[in-house]
Coordinates of C-alpha atoms in Angstrom, one line a residue:
M213 CA 0.0 0.1 0.0
S214 CA 1.4 3.5 -0.8
T215 CA 1.5 6.5 1.2
I216 CA -1.4 9.0 1.0
T217 CA -0.2 12.6 0.8
T218 CA -2.7 15.4 1.5
A219 CA -2.8 18.9 0.9
D220 CA -5.3 22.0 0.8
V221 CA -6.3 23.2 -2.8
P222 CA -7.8 26.5 -3.5
V223 CA -10.8 26.6 -5.8
G224 CA -12.1 30.2 -6.3
D225 CA -14.0 31.2 -3.1
H226 CA -13.5 27.4 -1.7
R227 CA -10.8 25.0 -0.6
F228 CA -10.5 21.3 -0.6
H229 CA -9.0 19.0 1.5
V230 CA -7.4 16.2 -1.0
H231 CA -5.6 13.0 -0.5
E232 CA -3.8 11.2 -3.3
T233 CA -2.0 8.0 -4.0
G234 CA -0.2 6.8 -7.0
D235 CA 1.7 8.4 -9.9
S236 CA 0.4 11.8 -11.2
S237 CA 1.3 10.2 -15.0
S238 CA -1.2 7.2 -14.5
E239 CA -4.9 7.8 -15.1
A240 CA -6.5 10.0 -12.9
V241 CA -9.5 8.8 -10.8
L242 CA -11.5 11.0 -8.6
W243 CA -12.9 9.5 -5.7
L244 CA -16.4 11.2 -4.2
H245 CA -17.2 10.0 -0.8
G246 CA -21.0 9.8 0.6
S247 CA -23.1 12.2 2.7
G248 CA -23.5 10.8 6.5
P249 CA -22.6 12.7 9.2
G250 CA -19.1 13.4 9.6
A251 CA -18.4 11.7 6.6
T252 CA -14.8 12.3 4.7
A253 CA -12.9 11.1 1.7
L254 CA -10.6 9.1 4.0
S255 CA -13.5 7.5 6.1
N256 CA -14.8 6.2 2.9
W257 CA -12.0 5.6 0.5
E258 CA -8.7 4.8 2.7
R259 CA -8.8 1.1 2.7
V260 CA -8.8 1.1 -1.3
I261 CA -7.2 4.0 -2.6
G262 CA -3.8 2.6 -1.3
D263 CA -4.0 -0.7 -2.8
L264 CA -4.7 0.6 -6.2
S265 CA -2.1 3.3 -6.2
G266 CA 0.0 0.9 -8.6
D267 CA -1.8 1.3 -11.6
L268 CA -3.9 4.6 -10.9
H269 CA -3.5 8.2 -9.6
N270 CA -6.2 8.4 -7.3
I271 CA -7.6 11.9 -5.9
A272 CA -10.0 11.6 -2.8
P273 CA -11.3 15.3 -1.8
D274 CA -13.2 16.1 1.0
V275 CA -16.5 17.6 -0.6
I276 CA -17.1 21.1 -0.1
G277 CA -19.3 21.5 2.8
F278 CA -17.5 17.9 4.3
G279 CA -14.6 17.1 6.7
D280 CA -11.4 19.8 6.3
S281 CA -12.4 21.5 2.9
S282 CA -14.3 24.6 3.3
H283 CA -18.0 25.0 4.4
P284 CA -19.9 27.8 2.8
D285 CA -21.7 30.3 5.2
P286 CA -24.2 30.8 4.5
P287 CA -24.5 27.4 2.6
P288 CA -26.7 27.3 -0.7
P289 CA -30.3 27.4 0.0
T290 CA -31.2 24.0 -1.5
A291 CA -30.2 20.6 -1.7
A292 CA -30.3 20.8 -5.3
D293 CA -27.8 24.2 -5.4
F294 CA -25.6 22.6 -2.8
T295 CA -25.4 19.6 -5.4
Q296 CA -24.7 22.1 -8.4
L297 CA -22.0 23.8 -6.1
R298 CA -20.2 20.5 -5.7
I299 CA -20.4 19.6 -9.1
D300 CA -18.9 23.1 -10.2
T301 CA -16.1 22.9 -7.9
L302 CA -15.1 19.6 -8.4
I303 CA -14.9 20.5 -12.0
G304 CA -12.6 23.2 -10.7
L305 CA -10.6 20.9 -8.8
L306 CA -9.8 18.8 -11.8
D307 CA -8.8 22.4 -13.5
E308 CA -6.5 23.2 -10.4
L309 CA -4.9 19.8 -10.5
G310 CA -4.2 20.2 -14.5
I311 CA -6.4 17.2 -15.2
A312 CA -8.4 17.3 -18.6
R313 CA -10.1 14.0 -18.0
A314 CA -10.5 11.7 -14.8
H315 CA -12.6 8.6 -14.1
L316 CA -14.7 8.7 -11.5
V317 CA -16.1 6.5 -8.5
G318 CA -19.1 7.9 -6.7
N319 CA -20.7 6.8 -3.4
S320 CA -24.3 7.1 -2.6
M321 CA -24.2 11.1 -2.7
G322 CA -21.0 11.1 -4.7
G323 CA -23.0 8.7 -7.3
I324 CA -25.3 11.8 -7.6
I325 CA -22.5 14.3 -7.8
G326 CA -20.7 12.2 -10.1
L327 CA -23.5 11.8 -12.4
G328 CA -24.0 15.5 -12.7
M329 CA -20.6 16.3 -13.5
A330 CA -20.8 13.2 -16.2
L331 CA -23.8 14.9 -17.9
Q332 CA -23.0 18.3 -17.7
H333 CA -19.0 17.9 -18.7
P334 CA -19.0 14.9 -20.6
D335 CA -15.7 15.4 -22.0
R336 CA -14.2 15.6 -18.4
I337 CA -15.4 12.2 -16.9
G338 CA -13.9 8.8 -18.5
R339 CA -15.2 5.6 -16.6
I340 CA -17.9 5.8 -14.0
V341 CA -18.3 3.6 -11.0
L342 CA -21.5 4.1 -8.9
M343 CA -21.3 2.2 -5.2
G344 CA -24.6 2.4 -3.5
S345 CA -25.5 5.3 -5.4
G346 CA -28.3 8.0 -4.9
G347 CA -30.2 9.4 -7.6
A348 CA -32.6 6.7 -8.3
P349 CA -36.3 7.2 -7.8
V350 CA -36.8 4.5 -4.8
P351 CA -38.4 5.4 -1.7
P352 CA -36.2 6.2 1.0
T353 CA -35.5 3.4 3.5
E354 CA -36.1 3.9 7.5
D355 CA -32.1 4.1 7.8
L356 CA -31.6 6.8 5.1
L357 CA -34.0 8.8 7.1
K358 CA -31.9 8.2 10.2
L359 CA -28.8 9.7 8.1
V360 CA -30.9 12.5 7.0
T361 CA -32.3 13.5 10.5
Y362 CA -29.2 12.7 12.5
Y363 CA -29.0 16.2 14.1
D364 CA -32.5 15.8 15.6
D365 CA -30.5 13.6 18.1
P366 CA -26.6 14.0 17.9
T367 CA -25.7 11.5 20.4
V368 CA -23.2 8.6 20.1
E369 CA -25.8 5.9 20.5
A370 CA -27.6 7.4 17.5
L371 CA -24.4 7.3 15.6
A372 CA -23.2 4.0 16.3
D373 CA -27.0 2.6 15.4
L374 CA -26.4 4.6 12.0
M375 CA -22.9 2.9 11.4
R376 CA -24.4 -0.6 12.1
A377 CA -26.7 0.2 9.4
M378 CA -24.1 1.0 6.8
T379 CA -22.9 -2.5 7.1
H380 CA -24.3 -5.9 6.6
D381 CA -22.5 -7.6 9.7
P382 CA -20.8 -4.8 12.0
S383 CA -19.1 -7.4 13.9
Q384 CA -17.1 -8.3 10.9
L385 CA -15.1 -4.5 11.1
G386 CA -14.2 -5.3 14.8
E387 CA -12.4 -2.1 15.9
D388 CA -12.4 -0.4 12.8
L389 CA -16.4 0.9 13.3
E390 CA -15.6 2.0 16.7
K391 CA -12.8 3.9 15.0
I392 CA -14.8 5.2 12.3
A393 CA -17.4 6.3 14.5
E394 CA -14.8 8.1 17.0
S395 CA -13.5 10.2 14.3
R396 CA -17.1 11.3 13.1
M397 CA -18.3 12.2 16.2
E398 CA -15.4 14.7 16.6
R399 CA -16.6 16.2 13.3
I400 CA -20.0 15.9 14.0
Q401 CA -20.1 18.2 16.7
R402 CA -18.4 21.3 14.7
P403 CA -21.0 24.1 13.8
E404 CA -20.0 24.0 10.3
V405 CA -20.3 20.5 9.7
R406 CA -23.7 20.5 11.2
R407 CA -24.6 23.6 9.2
S408 CA -23.3 21.9 6.0
H409 CA -25.3 18.7 7.0
L410 CA -28.4 20.4 7.3
A411 CA -28.0 22.0 4.1
T412 CA -27.3 19.1 1.9
F413 CA -30.8 18.0 3.0
A414 CA -32.6 20.9 2.9
H415 CA -36.2 21.0 1.0
N416 CA -35.6 17.6 -0.5
L417 CA -33.0 14.7 -1.0
P418 CA -30.5 15.3 -3.4
G419 CA -31.1 15.2 -7.0
L420 CA -33.1 12.1 -8.9
Y421 CA -32.1 11.1 -12.4
E422 CA -34.9 10.2 -15.1
P423 CA -34.5 7.8 -17.2
E424 CA -34.1 9.9 -20.6
Q425 CA -31.3 11.6 -18.7
L426 CA -29.0 8.6 -18.0
A427 CA -30.0 7.5 -21.4
G428 CA -27.8 10.1 -22.6
L429 CA -24.6 8.9 -20.7
R430 CA -22.0 7.4 -22.9
N431 CA -19.3 6.8 -20.1
P432 CA -18.4 3.2 -19.8
T433 CA -20.2 2.5 -16.4
L434 CA -20.2 -0.1 -13.5
V435 CA -22.6 -0.2 -10.9
V436 CA -21.7 -2.0 -7.7
H437 CA -24.3 -2.4 -4.9
G438 CA -24.1 -4.4 -1.4
R439 CA -27.0 -7.1 -1.5
E440 CA -27.8 -6.2 1.7
D441 CA -27.3 -2.5 1.3
R442 CA -29.9 -0.9 4.1
I443 CA -29.1 2.6 3.2
M444 CA -29.8 2.7 -0.4
P445 CA -31.5 -0.6 -1.5
L446 CA -30.3 -2.8 -4.3
A447 CA -33.4 -1.6 -6.3
A448 CA -31.7 1.5 -7.3
G449 CA -28.1 -0.3 -8.4
H450 CA -30.7 -2.4 -10.7
Y451 CA -32.4 1.0 -12.0
F452 CA -29.0 2.6 -13.2
A453 CA -27.9 -0.8 -14.7
E454 CA -31.2 -0.8 -16.7
H455 CA -31.2 2.9 -17.7
I456 CA -27.2 3.8 -18.5
P457 CA -26.5 2.4 -21.8
D458 CA -24.2 -0.7 -21.5
A459 CA -23.7 -0.7 -17.8
Q460 CA -22.5 -3.4 -15.9
L461 CA -23.6 -4.3 -12.4
Y462 CA -21.9 -6.2 -9.9
V463 CA -23.8 -7.0 -6.8
M464 CA -21.5 -7.6 -4.0
P465 CA -22.6 -10.3 -1.0
N466 CA -22.4 -10.2 2.7
A467 CA -22.3 -6.4 2.1
G468 CA -24.2 -3.4 3.0
H469 CA -23.8 0.3 2.1
W470 CA -20.3 0.3 3.0
A471 CA -19.0 -2.4 0.4
Q472 CA -15.9 -1.2 0.1
I473 CA -15.2 -1.1 4.0
E474 CA -16.5 -4.4 4.4
Q475 CA -15.3 -6.2 1.3
P476 CA -12.1 -3.5 0.7
E477 CA -10.0 -6.4 -1.3
R478 CA -12.9 -7.6 -3.6
F479 CA -14.0 -4.1 -4.1
A480 CA -10.7 -3.0 -5.0
F481 CA -10.0 -6.1 -7.5
V482 CA -13.6 -5.6 -9.3
V483 CA -13.2 -1.5 -9.3
G484 CA -9.7 -1.5 -10.4
A485 CA -9.8 -4.3 -13.0
F486 CA -13.1 -1.8 -14.5
L487 CA -11.0 1.5 -14.3
T488 CA -7.9 -0.2 -15.9
G489 CA -10.0 -1.3 -19.0
R490 CA -9.5 -5.4 -18.0
I491 CA -13.5 -6.0 -17.4

């Protein structure tokens, strides 16, 4: 596993906290994390971006409004506005890094943002991996609503309950799950993190993609979904596989919403093979 380097990158009035692995001369991959309370790039991707550093230049930013990236004050007024800001600033991040075109891996909310980037800037995005992605017209699950409304009762117990809902078998992660929960709790208490979380879901869940929109995608796409996902049900994965032209679907057994954390080696193998054109 290679060393993860970290830097802050200004983009206009905003600032990204960015983690990278691999050689900058390799094909670039932008890794976009999900939206749980206290979520960061490393909490989503630390287990896999090191393993894939031999073939790829991996770029994993804290998305604007998360972690140690900047938090707009005031934030955009609606969830849709915040999603658009994130799309725009991520394209700006690629510009700042001198990357003309990048593959993309999006988890949950990261999939919503990534699809927006590909639809609005098709020349900038190569292959796409959607993992437990939002953006499908499926009814919100009880556990997704717990994520959205976490700040109604922002306790350690509520966070632990949410973390367990992210996984198929929490006991497999052992102390790792506790480590994730502890690191998130520190961030959750920051007022700017709370402000951004509430704005992310203001007035509605972040965007949905209609079949006619998805039909316009020309990017090779792999849909990865945990079979036991309680946050974003498997029906969402089937929806994307059905409506994105020539998309491939990989259903990961014994995995929930955090397939990349529960099954990091399998996830890295499948996603790495797809991103490098081997499947």
